[in-house]
Short mmCIF file of C-alpha atoms and ligand atoms in Angstrom, two decimals:
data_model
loop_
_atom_site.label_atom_id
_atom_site.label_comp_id
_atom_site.label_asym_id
_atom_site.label_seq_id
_atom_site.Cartn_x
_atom_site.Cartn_y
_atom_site.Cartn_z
CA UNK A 55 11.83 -7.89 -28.30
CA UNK A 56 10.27 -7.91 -24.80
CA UNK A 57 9.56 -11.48 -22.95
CA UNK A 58 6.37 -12.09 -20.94
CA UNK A 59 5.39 -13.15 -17.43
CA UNK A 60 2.70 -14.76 -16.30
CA UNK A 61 0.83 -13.62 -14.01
CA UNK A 62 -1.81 -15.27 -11.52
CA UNK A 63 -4.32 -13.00 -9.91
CA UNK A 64 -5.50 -13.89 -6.74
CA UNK A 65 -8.35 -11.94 -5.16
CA UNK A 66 -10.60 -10.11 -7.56
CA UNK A 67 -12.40 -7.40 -5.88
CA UNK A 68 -11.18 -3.58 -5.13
CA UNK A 69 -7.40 -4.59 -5.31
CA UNK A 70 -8.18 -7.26 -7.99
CA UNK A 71 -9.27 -4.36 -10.19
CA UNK A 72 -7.00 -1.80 -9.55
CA UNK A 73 -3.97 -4.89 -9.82
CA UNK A 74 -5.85 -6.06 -13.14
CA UNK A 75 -5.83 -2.39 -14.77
CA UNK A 76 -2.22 -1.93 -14.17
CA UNK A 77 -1.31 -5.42 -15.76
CA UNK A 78 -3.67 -4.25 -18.85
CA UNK A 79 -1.62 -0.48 -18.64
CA UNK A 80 1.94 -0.57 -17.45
CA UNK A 81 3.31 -2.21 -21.07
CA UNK A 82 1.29 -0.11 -23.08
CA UNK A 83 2.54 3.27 -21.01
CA UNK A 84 6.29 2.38 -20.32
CA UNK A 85 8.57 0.55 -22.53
CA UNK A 86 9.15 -2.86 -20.51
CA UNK A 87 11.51 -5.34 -21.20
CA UNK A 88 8.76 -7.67 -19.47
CA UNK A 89 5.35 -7.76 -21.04
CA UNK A 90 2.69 -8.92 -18.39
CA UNK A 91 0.42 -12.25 -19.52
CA UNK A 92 -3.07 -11.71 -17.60
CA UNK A 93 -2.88 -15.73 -17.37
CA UNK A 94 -5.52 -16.80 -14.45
CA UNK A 95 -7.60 -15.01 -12.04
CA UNK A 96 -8.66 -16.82 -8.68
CA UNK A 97 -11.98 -15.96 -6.30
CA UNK A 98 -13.61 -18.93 -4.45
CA UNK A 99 -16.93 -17.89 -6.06
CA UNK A 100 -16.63 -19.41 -9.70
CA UNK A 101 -19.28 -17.26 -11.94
CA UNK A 102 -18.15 -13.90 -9.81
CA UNK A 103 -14.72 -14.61 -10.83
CA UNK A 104 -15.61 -15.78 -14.24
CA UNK A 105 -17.53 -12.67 -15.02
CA UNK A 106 -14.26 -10.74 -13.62
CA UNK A 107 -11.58 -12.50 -15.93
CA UNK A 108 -13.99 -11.81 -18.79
CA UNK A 109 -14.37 -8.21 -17.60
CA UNK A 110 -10.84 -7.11 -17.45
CA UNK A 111 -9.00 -9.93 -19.75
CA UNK A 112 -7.57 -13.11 -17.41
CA UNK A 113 -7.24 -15.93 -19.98
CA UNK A 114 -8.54 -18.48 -17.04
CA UNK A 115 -9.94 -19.01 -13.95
CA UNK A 116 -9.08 -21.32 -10.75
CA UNK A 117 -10.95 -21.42 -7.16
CA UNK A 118 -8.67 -22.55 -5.23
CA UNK A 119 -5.31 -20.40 -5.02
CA UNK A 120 -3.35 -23.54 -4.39
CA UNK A 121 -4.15 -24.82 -7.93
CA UNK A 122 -3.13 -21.60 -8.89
CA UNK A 123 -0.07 -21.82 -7.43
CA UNK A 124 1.02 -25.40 -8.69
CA UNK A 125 0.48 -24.49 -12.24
CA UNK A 126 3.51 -24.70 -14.37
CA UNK A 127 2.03 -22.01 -17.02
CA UNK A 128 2.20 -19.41 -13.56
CA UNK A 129 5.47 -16.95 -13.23
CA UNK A 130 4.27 -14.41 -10.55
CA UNK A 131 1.86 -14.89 -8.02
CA UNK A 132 0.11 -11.48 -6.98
CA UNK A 133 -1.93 -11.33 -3.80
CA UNK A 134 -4.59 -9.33 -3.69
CA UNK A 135 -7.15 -11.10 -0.98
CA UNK A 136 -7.20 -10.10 2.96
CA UNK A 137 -4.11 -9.36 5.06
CA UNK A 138 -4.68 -12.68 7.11
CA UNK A 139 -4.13 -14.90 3.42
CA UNK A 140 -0.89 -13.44 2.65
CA UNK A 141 1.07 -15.72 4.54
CA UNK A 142 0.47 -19.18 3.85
CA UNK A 143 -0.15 -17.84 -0.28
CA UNK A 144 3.04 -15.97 -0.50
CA UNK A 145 4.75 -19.53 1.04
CA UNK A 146 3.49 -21.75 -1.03
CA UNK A 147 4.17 -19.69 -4.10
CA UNK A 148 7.81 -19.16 -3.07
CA UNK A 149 8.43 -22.63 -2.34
CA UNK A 150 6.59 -23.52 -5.67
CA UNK A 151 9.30 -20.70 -7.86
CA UNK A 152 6.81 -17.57 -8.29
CA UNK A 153 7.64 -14.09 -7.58
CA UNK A 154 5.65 -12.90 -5.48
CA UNK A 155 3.83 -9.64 -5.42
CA UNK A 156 1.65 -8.51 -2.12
CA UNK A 157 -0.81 -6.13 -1.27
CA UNK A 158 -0.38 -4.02 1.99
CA UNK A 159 0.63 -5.07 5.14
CA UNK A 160 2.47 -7.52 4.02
CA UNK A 161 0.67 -9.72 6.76
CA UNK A 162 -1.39 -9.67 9.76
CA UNK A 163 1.80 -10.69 12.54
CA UNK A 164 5.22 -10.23 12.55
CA UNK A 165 5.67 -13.80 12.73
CA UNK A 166 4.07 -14.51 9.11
CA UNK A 167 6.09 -11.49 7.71
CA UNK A 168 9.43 -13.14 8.71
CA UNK A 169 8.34 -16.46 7.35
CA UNK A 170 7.27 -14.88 4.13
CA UNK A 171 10.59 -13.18 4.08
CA UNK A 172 12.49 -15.79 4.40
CA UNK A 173 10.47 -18.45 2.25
CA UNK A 174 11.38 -15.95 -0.42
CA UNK A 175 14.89 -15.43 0.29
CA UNK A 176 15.57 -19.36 0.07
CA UNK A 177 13.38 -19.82 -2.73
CA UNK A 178 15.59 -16.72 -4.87
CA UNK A 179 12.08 -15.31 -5.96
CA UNK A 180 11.58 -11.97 -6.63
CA UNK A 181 9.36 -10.07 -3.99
CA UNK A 182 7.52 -6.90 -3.67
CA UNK A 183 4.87 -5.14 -1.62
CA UNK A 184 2.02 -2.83 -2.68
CA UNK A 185 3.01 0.47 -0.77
CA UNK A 186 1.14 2.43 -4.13
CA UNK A 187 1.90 5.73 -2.64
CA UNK A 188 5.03 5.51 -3.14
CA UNK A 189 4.53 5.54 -6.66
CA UNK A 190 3.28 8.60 -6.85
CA UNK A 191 5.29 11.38 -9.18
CA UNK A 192 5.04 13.52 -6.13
CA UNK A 193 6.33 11.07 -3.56
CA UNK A 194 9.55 10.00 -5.63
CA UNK A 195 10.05 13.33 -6.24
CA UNK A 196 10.06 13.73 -2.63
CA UNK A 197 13.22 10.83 -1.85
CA UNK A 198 15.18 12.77 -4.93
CA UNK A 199 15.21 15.99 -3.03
CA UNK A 200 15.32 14.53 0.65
CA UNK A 201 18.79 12.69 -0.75
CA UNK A 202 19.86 15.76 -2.66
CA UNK A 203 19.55 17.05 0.48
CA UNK A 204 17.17 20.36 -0.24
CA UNK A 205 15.42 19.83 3.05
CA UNK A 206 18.46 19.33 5.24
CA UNK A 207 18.21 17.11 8.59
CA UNK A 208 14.81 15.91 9.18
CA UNK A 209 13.85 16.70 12.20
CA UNK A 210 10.32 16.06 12.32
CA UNK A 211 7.54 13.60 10.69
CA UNK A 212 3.77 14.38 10.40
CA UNK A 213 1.79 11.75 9.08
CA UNK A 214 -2.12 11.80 9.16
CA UNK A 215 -4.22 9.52 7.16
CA UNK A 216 -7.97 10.41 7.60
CA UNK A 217 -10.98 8.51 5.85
CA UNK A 218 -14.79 8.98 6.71
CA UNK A 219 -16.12 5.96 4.97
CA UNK A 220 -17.07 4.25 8.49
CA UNK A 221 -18.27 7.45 10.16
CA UNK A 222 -22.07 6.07 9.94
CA UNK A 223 -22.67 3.41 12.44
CA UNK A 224 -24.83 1.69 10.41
CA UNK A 225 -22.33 1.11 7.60
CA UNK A 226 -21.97 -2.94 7.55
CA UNK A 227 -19.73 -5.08 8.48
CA UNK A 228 -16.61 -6.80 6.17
CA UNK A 229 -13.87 -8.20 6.09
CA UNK A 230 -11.62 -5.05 7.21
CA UNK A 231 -13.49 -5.04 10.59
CA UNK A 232 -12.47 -8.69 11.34
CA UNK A 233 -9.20 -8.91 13.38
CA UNK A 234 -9.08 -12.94 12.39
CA UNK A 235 -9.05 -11.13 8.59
CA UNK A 236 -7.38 -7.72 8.58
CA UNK A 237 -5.27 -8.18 11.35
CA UNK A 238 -6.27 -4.21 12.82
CA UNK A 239 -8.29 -1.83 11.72
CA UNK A 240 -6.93 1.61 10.64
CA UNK A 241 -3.56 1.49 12.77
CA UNK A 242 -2.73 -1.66 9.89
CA UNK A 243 -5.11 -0.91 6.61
CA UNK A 244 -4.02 3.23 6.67
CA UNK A 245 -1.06 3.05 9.47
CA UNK A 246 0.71 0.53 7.09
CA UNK A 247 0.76 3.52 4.25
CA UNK A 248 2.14 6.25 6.53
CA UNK A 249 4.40 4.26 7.87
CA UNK A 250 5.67 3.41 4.82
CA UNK A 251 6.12 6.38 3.54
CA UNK A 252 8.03 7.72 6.53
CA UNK A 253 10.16 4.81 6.67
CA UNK A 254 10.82 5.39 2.80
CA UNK A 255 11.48 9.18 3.19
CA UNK A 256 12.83 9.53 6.12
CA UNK A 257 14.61 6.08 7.60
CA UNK A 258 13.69 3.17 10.45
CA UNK A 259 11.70 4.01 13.08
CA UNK A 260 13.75 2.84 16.74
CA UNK A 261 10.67 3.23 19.60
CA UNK A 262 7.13 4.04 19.61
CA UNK A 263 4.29 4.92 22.17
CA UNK A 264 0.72 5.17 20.84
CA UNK A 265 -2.65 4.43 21.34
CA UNK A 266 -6.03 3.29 20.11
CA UNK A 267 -9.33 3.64 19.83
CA UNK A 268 -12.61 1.51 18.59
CA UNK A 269 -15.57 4.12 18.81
CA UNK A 270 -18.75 1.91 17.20
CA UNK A 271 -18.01 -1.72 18.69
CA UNK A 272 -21.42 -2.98 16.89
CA UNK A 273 -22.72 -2.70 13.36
CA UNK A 274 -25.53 -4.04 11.19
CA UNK A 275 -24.20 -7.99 10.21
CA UNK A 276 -22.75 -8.16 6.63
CA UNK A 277 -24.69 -8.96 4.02
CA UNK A 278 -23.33 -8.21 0.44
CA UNK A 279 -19.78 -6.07 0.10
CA UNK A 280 -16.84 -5.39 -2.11
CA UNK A 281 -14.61 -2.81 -1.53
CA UNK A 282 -15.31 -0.17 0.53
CA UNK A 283 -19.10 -0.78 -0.30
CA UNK A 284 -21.87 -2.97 1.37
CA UNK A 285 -25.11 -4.00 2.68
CA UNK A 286 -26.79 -5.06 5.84
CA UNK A 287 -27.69 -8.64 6.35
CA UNK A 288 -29.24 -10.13 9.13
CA UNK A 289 -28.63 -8.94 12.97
CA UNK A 290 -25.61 -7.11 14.40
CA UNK A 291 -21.79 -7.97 14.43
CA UNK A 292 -18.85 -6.68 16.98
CA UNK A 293 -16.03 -4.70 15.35
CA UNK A 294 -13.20 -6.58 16.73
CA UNK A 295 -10.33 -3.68 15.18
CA UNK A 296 -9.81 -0.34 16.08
CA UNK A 297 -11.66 2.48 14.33
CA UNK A 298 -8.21 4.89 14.89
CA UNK A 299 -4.45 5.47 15.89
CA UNK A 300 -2.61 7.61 17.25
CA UNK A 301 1.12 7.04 17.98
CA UNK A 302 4.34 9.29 18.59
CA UNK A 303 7.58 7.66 17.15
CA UNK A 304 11.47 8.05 17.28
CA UNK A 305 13.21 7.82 14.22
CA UNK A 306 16.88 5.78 14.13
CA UNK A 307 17.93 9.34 12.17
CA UNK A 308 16.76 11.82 15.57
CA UNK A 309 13.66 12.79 13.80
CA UNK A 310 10.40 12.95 15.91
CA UNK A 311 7.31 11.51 14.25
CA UNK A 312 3.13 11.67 15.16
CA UNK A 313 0.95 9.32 13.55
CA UNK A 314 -2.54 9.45 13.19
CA UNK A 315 -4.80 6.91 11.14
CA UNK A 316 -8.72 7.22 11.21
CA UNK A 317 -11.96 6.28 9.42
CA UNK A 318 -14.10 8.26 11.58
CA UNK A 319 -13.01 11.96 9.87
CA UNK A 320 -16.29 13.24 8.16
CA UNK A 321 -15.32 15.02 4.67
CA UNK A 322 -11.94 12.97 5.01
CA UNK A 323 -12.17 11.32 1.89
CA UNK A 324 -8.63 9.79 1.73
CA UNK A 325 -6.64 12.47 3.31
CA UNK A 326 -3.28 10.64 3.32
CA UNK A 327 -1.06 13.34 4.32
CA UNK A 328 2.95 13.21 5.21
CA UNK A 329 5.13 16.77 6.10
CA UNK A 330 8.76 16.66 6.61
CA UNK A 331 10.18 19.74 8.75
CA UNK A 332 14.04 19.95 7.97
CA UNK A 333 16.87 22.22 8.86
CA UNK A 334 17.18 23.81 5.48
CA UNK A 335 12.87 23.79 4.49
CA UNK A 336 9.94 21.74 4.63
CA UNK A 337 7.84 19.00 2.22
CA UNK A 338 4.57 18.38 2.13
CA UNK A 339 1.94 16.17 0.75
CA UNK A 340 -1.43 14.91 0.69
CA UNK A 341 -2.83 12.19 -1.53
CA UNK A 342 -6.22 14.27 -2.22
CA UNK A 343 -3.67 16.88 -4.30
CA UNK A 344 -1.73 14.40 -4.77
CA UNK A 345 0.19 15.96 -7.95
CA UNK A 346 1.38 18.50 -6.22
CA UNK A 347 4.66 18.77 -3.37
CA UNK A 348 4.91 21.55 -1.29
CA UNK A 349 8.07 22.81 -0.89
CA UNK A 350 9.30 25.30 1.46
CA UNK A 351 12.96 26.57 1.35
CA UNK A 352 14.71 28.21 4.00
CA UNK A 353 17.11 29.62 0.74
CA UNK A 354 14.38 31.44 -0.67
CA UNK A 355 14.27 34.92 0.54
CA UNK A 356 10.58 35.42 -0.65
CA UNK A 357 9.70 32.98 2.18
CA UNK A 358 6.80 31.32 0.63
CA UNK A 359 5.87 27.59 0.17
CA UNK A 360 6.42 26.41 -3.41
CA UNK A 361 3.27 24.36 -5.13
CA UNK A 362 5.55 21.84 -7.83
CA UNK A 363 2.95 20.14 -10.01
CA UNK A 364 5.02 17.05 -9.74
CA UNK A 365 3.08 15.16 -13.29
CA UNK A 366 4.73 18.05 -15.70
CA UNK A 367 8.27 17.93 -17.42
CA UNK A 368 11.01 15.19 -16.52
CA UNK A 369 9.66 14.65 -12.95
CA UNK A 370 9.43 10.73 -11.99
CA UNK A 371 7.31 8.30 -14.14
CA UNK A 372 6.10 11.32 -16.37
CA UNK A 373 7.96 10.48 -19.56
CA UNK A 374 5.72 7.47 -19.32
CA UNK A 375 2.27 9.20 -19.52
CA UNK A 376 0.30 12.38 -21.06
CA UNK A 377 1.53 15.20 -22.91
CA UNK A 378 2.22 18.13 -20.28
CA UNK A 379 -1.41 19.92 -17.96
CA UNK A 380 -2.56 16.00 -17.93
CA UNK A 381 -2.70 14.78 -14.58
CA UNK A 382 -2.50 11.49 -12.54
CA UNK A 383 -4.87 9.49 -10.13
CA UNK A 384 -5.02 6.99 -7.86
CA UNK A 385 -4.96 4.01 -10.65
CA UNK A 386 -1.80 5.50 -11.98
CA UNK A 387 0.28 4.25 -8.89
CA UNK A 388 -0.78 0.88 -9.07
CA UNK A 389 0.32 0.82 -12.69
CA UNK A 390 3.65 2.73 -11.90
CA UNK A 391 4.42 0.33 -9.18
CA UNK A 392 3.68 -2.85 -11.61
CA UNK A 393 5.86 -0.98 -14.54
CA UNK A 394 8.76 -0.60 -11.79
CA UNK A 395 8.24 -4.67 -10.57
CA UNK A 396 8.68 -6.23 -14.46
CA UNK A 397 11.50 -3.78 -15.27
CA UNK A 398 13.47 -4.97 -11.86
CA UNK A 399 12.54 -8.86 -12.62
CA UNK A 400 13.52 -8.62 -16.28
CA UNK A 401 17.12 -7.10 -14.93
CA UNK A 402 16.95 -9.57 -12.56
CA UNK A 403 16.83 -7.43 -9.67
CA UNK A 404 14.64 -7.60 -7.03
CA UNK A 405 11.76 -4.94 -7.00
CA UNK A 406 11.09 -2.00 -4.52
CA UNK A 407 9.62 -2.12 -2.22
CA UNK A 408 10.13 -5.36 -1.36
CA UNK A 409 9.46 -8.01 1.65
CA UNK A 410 11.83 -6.58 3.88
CA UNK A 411 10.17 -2.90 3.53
CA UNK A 412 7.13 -4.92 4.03
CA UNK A 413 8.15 -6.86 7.30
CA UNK A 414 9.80 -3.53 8.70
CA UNK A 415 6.52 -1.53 8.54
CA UNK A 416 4.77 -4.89 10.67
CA UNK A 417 7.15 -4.34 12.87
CA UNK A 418 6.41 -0.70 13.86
CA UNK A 419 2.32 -1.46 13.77
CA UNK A 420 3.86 -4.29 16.05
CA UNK A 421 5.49 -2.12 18.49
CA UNK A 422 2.63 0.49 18.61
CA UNK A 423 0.32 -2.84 19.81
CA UNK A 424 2.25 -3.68 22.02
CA UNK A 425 2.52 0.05 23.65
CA UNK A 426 -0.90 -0.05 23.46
CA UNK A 427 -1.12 -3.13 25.89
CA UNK A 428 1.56 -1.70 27.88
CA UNK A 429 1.63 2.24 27.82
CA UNK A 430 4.56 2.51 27.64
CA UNK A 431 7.34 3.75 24.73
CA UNK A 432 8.59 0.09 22.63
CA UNK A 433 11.10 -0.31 20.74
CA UNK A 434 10.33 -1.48 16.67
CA UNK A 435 12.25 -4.89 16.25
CA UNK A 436 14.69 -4.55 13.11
CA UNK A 437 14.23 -6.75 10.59
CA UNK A 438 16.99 -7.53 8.19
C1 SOE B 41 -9.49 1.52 2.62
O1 SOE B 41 -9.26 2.14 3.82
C2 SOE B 41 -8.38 1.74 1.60
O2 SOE B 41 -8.85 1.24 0.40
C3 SOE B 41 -7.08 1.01 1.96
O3 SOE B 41 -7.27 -0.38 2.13
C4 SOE B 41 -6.05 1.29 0.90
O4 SOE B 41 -4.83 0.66 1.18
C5 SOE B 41 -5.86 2.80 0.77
O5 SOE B 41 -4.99 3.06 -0.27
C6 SOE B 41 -7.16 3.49 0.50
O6 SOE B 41 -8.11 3.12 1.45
#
């Protein structure tokens, strides 16, 4: 018979959906050991959040994440609000016994990520970050054949994440145009998801020299948003993040790497795309196909890339979900990733990816800042 967790919610907007469907899926998809309680949701705007925990099934409500926190009836403590709240809520819950669970980056400075890292190494919590691409079939397909070695030496690493959602000018301010809230613009909110993925695929990134670029410095004052969706209020506002990145990187391995993060790509919808040149083929990817791999093989004599519909047969998390032809979206990651956190906590492992993965991907954002200031190539501090 499974046990359950209990899980506090706070932030209950795009993430705070996604989060809440994937607490109301993963134990009904995958056989867990660790059956999620939807215990309290917290917003600071009490009949918004109330109509959300009656929407998608949270047994209570706070306003105030610290109350949240200090509640005994609380196991896990999943952040879902702004980059610059991570910190000081990830603390707190540590120091009060919760696990924590994060969205992406795991916070705005490199300073906050090592505090968070180590509250939760002295508290013993369990710890993991949001990096949902990860969880992808296609993408953990990906690590099983980069360590079976079926690409060979990686030699180089082309990432490009392209949105158009901020292409219009007079698209409104929020939150993720706030450096006091989101820390950077693309470079942190898309950068954080390549970066992740490289690291994850491929292996630490040593020294970086990059660039970037804010293209509309005004738009229209905010008036209502959530999500990725909003309307004008009063006046005008200065974008104080970048609109785009662009960075070149060394990997620890010898692999080269480019970088490129954008919101500004009309008909870009969320073209997260990673391709891994190897001695021995090639892998490729891109989040708007993103069941299938690519896979090129220098062994094949018919020299032609490979399409591998990574949601059929006994491909990663597929046992888990539809009978074979029946694809996977973008909700399905965030569930996959919450199915792999309770079955690591209920073996009393820590989940992946965790804090450290977390703090390591801040620390190449980090170094491409600080290139930025100083044009020069920097070298990514290694966190441990
Ligand atoms: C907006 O750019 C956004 O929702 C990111 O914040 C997410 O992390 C990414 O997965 C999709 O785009």
């Amino acid at each position: 018979m499974s046990s359950t967790l209990n899980i506090g919610l706070v932030g209950y907007k795009f993430m705070g959906k996604a989060h809440s469907h994937a607490y109301q899926s993963a134990g009904r998809f995958f056989d867990l050991d660790l059956t999620p309680v939807m215990k309290a949701v917290c917003g600071r705007n009490e009949a918004a959040v109330k109509e959300f925990a009656r929407q998608w099934g949270w047994d209570s409500i706070e306003t105030d994440w610290r109350q949240l926190v200090e509640r005994d009836d609380i196991d896990l403590v999943d952040i879902g609000s702004p980059g610059s709240t991570h910190a000081e809520i990830a603390i707190a819950a540590a120091k009060a016994g919760k696990h924590v669970y994060c969205e992406k980056p795991l916070a705005n400075s490199l300073d906050d990520c090592k505090q968070m890292l180590a509250a939760v190494r002295e508290s013993g919590v369990k710890h993991m970050i949001n990096f949902n691409y990860r969880k992808t079939p296609a993408m953990a397909l990906a690590k099983k054949m980069i360590e079976a070695d079926e690409i060979g030496e990686v030699r180089h690493v082309r990432c490009t994440y392209l949105q158009d959602w901020l292409v219009d000018p007079e698209f409104p301010m929020n939150w993720r145009m706030r450096k006091e809230t989101a820390g950077a613009g693309a470079h942190g909110d898309l950068g954080a998801h390549s970066v992740d993925l490289a690291r994850f695929l491929v292996g630490d990134i040593a020294e970086v020299v990059g660039e970037t670029r804010t293209f509309i410095t005004e738009r229209p004052a905010e008036g209502t948003s959530s999500g990725l969706t909003g309307t004008a209020g009063e006046g005008t506002e200065p974008v104080t993040v970048d609109d785009c990145s662009l960075f070149l990187a060394k990997f620890a391995g010898g692999a080269l790497g480019s970088f490129e993060a954008t919101r500004l790509a009309p008909g870009r919808k969320n073209f997260n795309r990673i391709e891994l040149n190897g001695s021995k083929g090639t892998l490729a990817w891109c989040f708007e196909d993103l069941n299938v791999l690519e896979f090129y093989s220098t062994a094949d004599s018919r020299q032609g890339f490979k399409r591998i519909i990574a949601t059929e047969g006994d491909h990663p998390y597929m046992h888990a979900w539809w009978p074979p032809g029946h694809m996977l979206g973008y909700d399905h990651t965030f569930v996959n990733a919450v199915a792999d956190m309770l079955q690591a906590i209920a073996q009393d492992k820590n989940p992946s990816p965790c804090f450290l993965a977390g703090a390591n991907c801040v620390a190449v954002l980090n170094a491409v800042e600080r290139s930025v200031e100083s044009g020069k190539w920097e070298s990514v501090e290694k966190i441990d």
